[in-house]
Short mmCIF file of C-alpha atoms in Angstrom, two decimals:
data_model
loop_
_atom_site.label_atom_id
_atom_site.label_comp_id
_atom_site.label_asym_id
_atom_site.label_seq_id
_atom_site.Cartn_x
_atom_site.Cartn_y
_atom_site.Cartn_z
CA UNK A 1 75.50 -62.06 -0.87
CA UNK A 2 77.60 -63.25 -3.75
CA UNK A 3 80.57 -60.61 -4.61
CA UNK A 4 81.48 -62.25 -7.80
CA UNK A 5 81.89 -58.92 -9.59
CA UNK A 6 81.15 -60.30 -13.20
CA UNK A 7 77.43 -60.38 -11.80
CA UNK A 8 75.19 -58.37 -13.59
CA UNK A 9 74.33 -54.69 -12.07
CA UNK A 10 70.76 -55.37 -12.34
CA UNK A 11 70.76 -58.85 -10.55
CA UNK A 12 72.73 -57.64 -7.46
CA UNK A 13 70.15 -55.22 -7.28
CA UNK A 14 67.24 -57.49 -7.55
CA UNK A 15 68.94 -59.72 -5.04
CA UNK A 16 68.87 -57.00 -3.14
CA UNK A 17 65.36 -55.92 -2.93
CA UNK A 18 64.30 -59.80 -2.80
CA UNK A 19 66.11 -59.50 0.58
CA UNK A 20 64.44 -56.95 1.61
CA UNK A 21 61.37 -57.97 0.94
CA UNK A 22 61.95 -61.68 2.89
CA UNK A 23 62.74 -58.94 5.75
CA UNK A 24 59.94 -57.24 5.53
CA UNK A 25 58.14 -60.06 5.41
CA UNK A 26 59.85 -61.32 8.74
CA UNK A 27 58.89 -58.51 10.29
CA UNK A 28 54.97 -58.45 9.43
CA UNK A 29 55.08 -62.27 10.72
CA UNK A 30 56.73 -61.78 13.96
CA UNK A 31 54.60 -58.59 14.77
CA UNK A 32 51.99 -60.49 13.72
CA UNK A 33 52.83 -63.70 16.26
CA UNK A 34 53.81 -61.00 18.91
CA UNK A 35 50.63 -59.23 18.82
CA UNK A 36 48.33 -62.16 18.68
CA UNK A 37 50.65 -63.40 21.86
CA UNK A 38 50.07 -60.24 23.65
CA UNK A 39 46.21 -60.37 22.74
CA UNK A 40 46.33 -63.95 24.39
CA UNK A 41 48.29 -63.90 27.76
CA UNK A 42 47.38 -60.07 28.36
CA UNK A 43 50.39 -59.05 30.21
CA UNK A 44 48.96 -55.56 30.83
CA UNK A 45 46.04 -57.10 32.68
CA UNK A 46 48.08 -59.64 34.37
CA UNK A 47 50.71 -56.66 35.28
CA UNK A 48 47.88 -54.24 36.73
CA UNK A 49 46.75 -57.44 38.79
CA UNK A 50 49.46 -58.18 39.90
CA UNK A 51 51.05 -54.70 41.02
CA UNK A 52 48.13 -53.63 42.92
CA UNK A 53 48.49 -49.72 41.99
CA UNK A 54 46.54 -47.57 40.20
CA UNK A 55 45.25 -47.98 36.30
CA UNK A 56 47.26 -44.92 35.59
CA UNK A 57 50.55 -46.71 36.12
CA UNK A 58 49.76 -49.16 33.64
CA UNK A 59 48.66 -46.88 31.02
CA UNK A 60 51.90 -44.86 30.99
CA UNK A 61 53.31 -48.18 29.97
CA UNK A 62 50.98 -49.06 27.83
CA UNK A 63 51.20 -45.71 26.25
CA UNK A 64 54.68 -45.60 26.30
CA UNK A 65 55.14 -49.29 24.01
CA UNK A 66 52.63 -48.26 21.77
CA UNK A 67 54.08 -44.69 21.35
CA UNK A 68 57.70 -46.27 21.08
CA UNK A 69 56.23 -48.93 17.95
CA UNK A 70 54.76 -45.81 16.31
CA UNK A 71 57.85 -43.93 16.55
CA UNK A 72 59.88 -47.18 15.37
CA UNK A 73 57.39 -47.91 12.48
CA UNK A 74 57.67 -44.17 10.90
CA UNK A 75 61.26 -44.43 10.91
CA UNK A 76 61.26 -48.29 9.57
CA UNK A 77 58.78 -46.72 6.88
CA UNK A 78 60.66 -44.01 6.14
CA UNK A 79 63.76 -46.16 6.39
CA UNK A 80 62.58 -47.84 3.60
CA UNK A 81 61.80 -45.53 1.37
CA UNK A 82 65.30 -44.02 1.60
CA UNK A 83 66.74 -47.58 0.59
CA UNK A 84 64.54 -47.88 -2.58
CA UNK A 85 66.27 -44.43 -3.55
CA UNK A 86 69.45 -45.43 -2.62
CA UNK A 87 69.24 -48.91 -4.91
CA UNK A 88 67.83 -46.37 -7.70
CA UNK A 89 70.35 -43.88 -7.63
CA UNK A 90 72.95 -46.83 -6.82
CA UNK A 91 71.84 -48.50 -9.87
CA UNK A 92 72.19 -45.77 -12.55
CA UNK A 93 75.43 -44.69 -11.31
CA UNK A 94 77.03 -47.95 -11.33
CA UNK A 95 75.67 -48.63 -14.85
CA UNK A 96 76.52 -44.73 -15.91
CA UNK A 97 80.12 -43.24 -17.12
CA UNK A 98 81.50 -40.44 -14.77
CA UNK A 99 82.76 -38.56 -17.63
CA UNK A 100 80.92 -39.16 -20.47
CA UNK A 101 77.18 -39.42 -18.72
CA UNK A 102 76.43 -42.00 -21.52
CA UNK A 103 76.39 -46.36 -20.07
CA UNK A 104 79.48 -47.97 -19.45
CA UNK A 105 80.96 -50.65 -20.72
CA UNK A 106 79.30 -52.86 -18.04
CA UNK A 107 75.62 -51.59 -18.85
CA UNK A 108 76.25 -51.81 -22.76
CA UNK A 109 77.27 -55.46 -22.67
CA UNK A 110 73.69 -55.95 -20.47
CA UNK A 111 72.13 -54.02 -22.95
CA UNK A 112 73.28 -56.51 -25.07
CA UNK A 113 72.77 -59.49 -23.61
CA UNK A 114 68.73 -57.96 -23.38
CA UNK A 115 68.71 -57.49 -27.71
CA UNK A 116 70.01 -61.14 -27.71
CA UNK A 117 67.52 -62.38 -25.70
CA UNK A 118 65.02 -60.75 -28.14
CA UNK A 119 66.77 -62.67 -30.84
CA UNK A 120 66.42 -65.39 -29.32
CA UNK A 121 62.32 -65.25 -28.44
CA UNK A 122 61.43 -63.62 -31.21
CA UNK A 123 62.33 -64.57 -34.92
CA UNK A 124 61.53 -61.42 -36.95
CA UNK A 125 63.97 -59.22 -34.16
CA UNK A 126 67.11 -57.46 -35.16
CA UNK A 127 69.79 -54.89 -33.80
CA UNK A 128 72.43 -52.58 -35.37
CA UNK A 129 75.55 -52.12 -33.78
CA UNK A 130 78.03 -49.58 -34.38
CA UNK A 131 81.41 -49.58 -32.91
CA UNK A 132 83.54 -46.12 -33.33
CA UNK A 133 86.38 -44.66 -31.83
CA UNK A 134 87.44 -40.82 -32.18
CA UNK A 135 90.79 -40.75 -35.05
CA UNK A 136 93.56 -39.64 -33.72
CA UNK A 137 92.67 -39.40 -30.17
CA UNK A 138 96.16 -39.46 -28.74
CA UNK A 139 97.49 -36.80 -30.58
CA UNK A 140 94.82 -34.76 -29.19
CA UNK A 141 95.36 -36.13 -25.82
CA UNK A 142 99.24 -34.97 -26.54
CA UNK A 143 99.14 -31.82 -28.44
CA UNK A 144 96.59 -30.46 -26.21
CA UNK A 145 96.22 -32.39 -22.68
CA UNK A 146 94.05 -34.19 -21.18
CA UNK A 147 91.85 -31.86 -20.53
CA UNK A 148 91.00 -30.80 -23.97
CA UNK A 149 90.92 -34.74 -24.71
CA UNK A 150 88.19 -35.60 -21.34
CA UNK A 151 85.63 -32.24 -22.83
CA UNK A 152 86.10 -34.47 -26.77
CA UNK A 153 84.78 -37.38 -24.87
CA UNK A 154 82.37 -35.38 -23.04
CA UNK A 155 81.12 -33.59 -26.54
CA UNK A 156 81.25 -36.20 -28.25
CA UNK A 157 79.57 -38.78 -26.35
CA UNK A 158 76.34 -35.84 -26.15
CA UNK A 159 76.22 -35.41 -29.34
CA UNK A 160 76.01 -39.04 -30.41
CA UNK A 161 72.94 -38.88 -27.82
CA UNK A 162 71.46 -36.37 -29.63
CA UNK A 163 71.75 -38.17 -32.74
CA UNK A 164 69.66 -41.25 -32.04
CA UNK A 165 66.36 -42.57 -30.88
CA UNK A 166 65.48 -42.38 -26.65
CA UNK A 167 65.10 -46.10 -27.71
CA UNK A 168 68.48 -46.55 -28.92
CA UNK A 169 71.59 -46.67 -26.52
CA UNK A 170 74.76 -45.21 -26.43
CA UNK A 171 77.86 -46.24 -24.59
CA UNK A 172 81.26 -46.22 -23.44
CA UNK A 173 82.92 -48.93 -24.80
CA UNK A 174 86.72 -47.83 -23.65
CA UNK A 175 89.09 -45.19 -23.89
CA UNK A 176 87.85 -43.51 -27.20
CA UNK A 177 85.63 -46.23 -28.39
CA UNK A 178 81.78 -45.62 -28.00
CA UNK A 179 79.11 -48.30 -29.30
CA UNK A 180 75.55 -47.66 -30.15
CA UNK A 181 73.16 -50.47 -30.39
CA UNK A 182 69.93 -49.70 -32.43
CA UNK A 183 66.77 -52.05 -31.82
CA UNK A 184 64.65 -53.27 -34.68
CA UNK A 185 67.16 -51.94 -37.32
CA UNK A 186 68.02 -52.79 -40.73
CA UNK A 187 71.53 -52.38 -41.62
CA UNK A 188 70.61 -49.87 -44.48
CA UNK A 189 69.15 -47.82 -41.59
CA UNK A 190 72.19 -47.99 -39.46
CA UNK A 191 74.04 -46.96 -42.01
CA UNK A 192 72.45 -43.92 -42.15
CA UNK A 193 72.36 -43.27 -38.55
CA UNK A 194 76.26 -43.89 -38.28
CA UNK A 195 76.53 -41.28 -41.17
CA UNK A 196 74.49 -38.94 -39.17
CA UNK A 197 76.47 -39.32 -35.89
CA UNK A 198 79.77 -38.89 -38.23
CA UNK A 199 78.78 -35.86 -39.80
CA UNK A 200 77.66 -34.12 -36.59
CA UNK A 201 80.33 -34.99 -34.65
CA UNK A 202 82.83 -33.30 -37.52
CA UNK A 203 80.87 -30.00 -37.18
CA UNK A 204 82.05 -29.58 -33.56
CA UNK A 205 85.07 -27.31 -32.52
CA UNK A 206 87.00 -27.77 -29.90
CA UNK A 207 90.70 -26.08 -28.54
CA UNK A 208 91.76 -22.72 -28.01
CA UNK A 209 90.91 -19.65 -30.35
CA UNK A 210 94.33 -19.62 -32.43
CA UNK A 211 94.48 -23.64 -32.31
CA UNK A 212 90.66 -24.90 -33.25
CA UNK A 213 90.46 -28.04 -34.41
CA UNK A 214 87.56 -30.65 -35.27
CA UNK A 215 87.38 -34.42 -34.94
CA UNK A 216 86.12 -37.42 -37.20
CA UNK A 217 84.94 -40.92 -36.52
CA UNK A 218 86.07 -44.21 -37.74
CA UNK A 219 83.34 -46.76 -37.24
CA UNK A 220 82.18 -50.30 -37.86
CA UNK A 221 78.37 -51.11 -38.50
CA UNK A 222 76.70 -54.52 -38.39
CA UNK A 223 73.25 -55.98 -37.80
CA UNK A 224 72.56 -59.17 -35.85
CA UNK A 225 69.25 -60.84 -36.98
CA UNK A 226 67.87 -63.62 -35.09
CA UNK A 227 68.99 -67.09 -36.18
CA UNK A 228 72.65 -64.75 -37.17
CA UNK A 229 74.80 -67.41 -35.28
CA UNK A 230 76.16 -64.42 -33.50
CA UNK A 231 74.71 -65.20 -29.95
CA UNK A 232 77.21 -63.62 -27.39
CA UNK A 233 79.06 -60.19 -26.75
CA UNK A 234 82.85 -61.47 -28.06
CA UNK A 235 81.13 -62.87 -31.17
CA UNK A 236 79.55 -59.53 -31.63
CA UNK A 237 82.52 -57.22 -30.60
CA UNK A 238 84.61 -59.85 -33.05
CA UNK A 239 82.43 -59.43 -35.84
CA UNK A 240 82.04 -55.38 -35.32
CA UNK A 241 85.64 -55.19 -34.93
CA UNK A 242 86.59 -56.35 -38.52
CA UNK A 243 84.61 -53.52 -40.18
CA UNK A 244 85.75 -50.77 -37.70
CA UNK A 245 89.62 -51.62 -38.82
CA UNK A 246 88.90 -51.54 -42.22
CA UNK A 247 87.43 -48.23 -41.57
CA UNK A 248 90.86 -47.26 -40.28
CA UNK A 249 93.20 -48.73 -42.89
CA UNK A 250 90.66 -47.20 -45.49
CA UNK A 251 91.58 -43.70 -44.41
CA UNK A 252 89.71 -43.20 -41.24
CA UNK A 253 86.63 -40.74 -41.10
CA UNK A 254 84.40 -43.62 -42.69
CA UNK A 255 81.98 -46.19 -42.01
CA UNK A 256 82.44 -49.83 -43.12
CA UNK A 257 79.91 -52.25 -42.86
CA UNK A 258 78.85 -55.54 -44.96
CA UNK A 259 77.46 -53.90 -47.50
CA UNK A 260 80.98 -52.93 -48.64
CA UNK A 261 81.93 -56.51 -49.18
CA UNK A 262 78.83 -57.08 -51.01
CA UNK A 263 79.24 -53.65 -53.41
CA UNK A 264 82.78 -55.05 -53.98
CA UNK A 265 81.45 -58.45 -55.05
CA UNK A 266 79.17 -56.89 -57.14
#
């Protein structure tokens, strides 16, 4: 199997169970040949013929192949089932973040990759992105530890969850940076999503009693149509980028998007 580890969760996985399906395929053939070579030559008959002692003899052995296949099939069976849970459970964690519970950065670019493949069939489809990161983040990870800073993440990243669509996805993009990619969105519309997610994320607390504090969000908002010219993950993440700094050097705890540009040259 191909290690290249810039392969795609979901294809190593396929590639997997397209292997074990040619197996299992091998199998059914050869029992097949074997049993139709069995029916043929008869080596039971040919053995009871041959040893010249009672039937019962042979039907111990007899009994004891077919009880030992039985035995070997359940397990094979079972066997089986096992793996198809393994690749499943396999598969979500590898494409999940151990701290935040939300995709990785891994999953999120396959997420995508799958919206611009949509573009790409489909000429009316669009997707939102919005790229955020958590102001001030270091500070918190100083003045409080790291501790404080991993159950931010962790509250963060849940509420953002919360604040979308079971059809829209939420990531881990790095460090403090999460990215949420909205299907079939106008940029109006993410807009008001990333608004939502900014204002519920600023009503959480967080630190000891005496030393409560609250966080805000600086993000970037875009929308890729189909026919956009943006066609692969750095062209995105370049594009996204722009409007998340300008979020910054506006004064953090914004969103910027391309309709700012616009208002401006208005």
């Amino acid at each position: 199997m191909n290690s290249n580890s810039n392969r795609s969760t979901m294809s190593v996985v396929q590639e997997m169970k397209l292997a074990l399906k040619k197996d299992m395929a091998a199998a059914v053939f050869s029992g097949m040949i074997l049993f139709i070579a069995f029916m043929y030559y008869k080596p039971v008959s040919t053995l009871y013929e041959m040893s010249g002692r009672e039937g019962s003899y042979i039907d111990v052995m007899a009994g004891f192949l077919f009880s030992f296949f039985i035995v070997v099939s359940y397990f094979s069976l079972k066997r089986l089932v096992e793996m198809k849970r393994f690749f499943k459970e396999a598969m979500a964690m590898s494409r999940m973040d151990f701290l935040t519970e939300v995709y990785n950065r891994r999953a999120l670019f396959e997420m995508l990759e799958l919206e611009f493949n949509k573009n790409k069939r489909f000429p009316d489809a669009k997707f939102c992105f919005l790229l955020f990161d958590i102001d001030n983040f270091k500070g918190i990870n100083d003045g409080y530890g790291h501790a404080t800073g991993d159950t931010v993440l962790r509250e963060v990243a849940k509420t953002v969850v919360c604040s979308v669509r079971k059809t829209d996805v939420c990531g881990r993009f790095g460090g403090d940076e999460f990215g949420v990619i909205l299907p079939y969105t106008e940029l109006s519309k993410g807009i008001i999503v990333a608004d939502k997610i900014k204002e519920n994320v600023s009503k959480l607390i967080f630190g000891p009693l005496r030393e409560r504090f609250s966080v805000t969000l600086s993000m970037g908002v875009v929308v890729v149509p189909a026919g956009s010219g943006v066609e692969t993950m750095e062209q995105l993440v370049e594009h996204v980028d722009k409007y998340l700094y300008t979020a910054k050097r506006s004064g953090r705890n914004r969103v910027a998007s391309p309709l700012d540009e616009i208002a401006k040259g208005a």
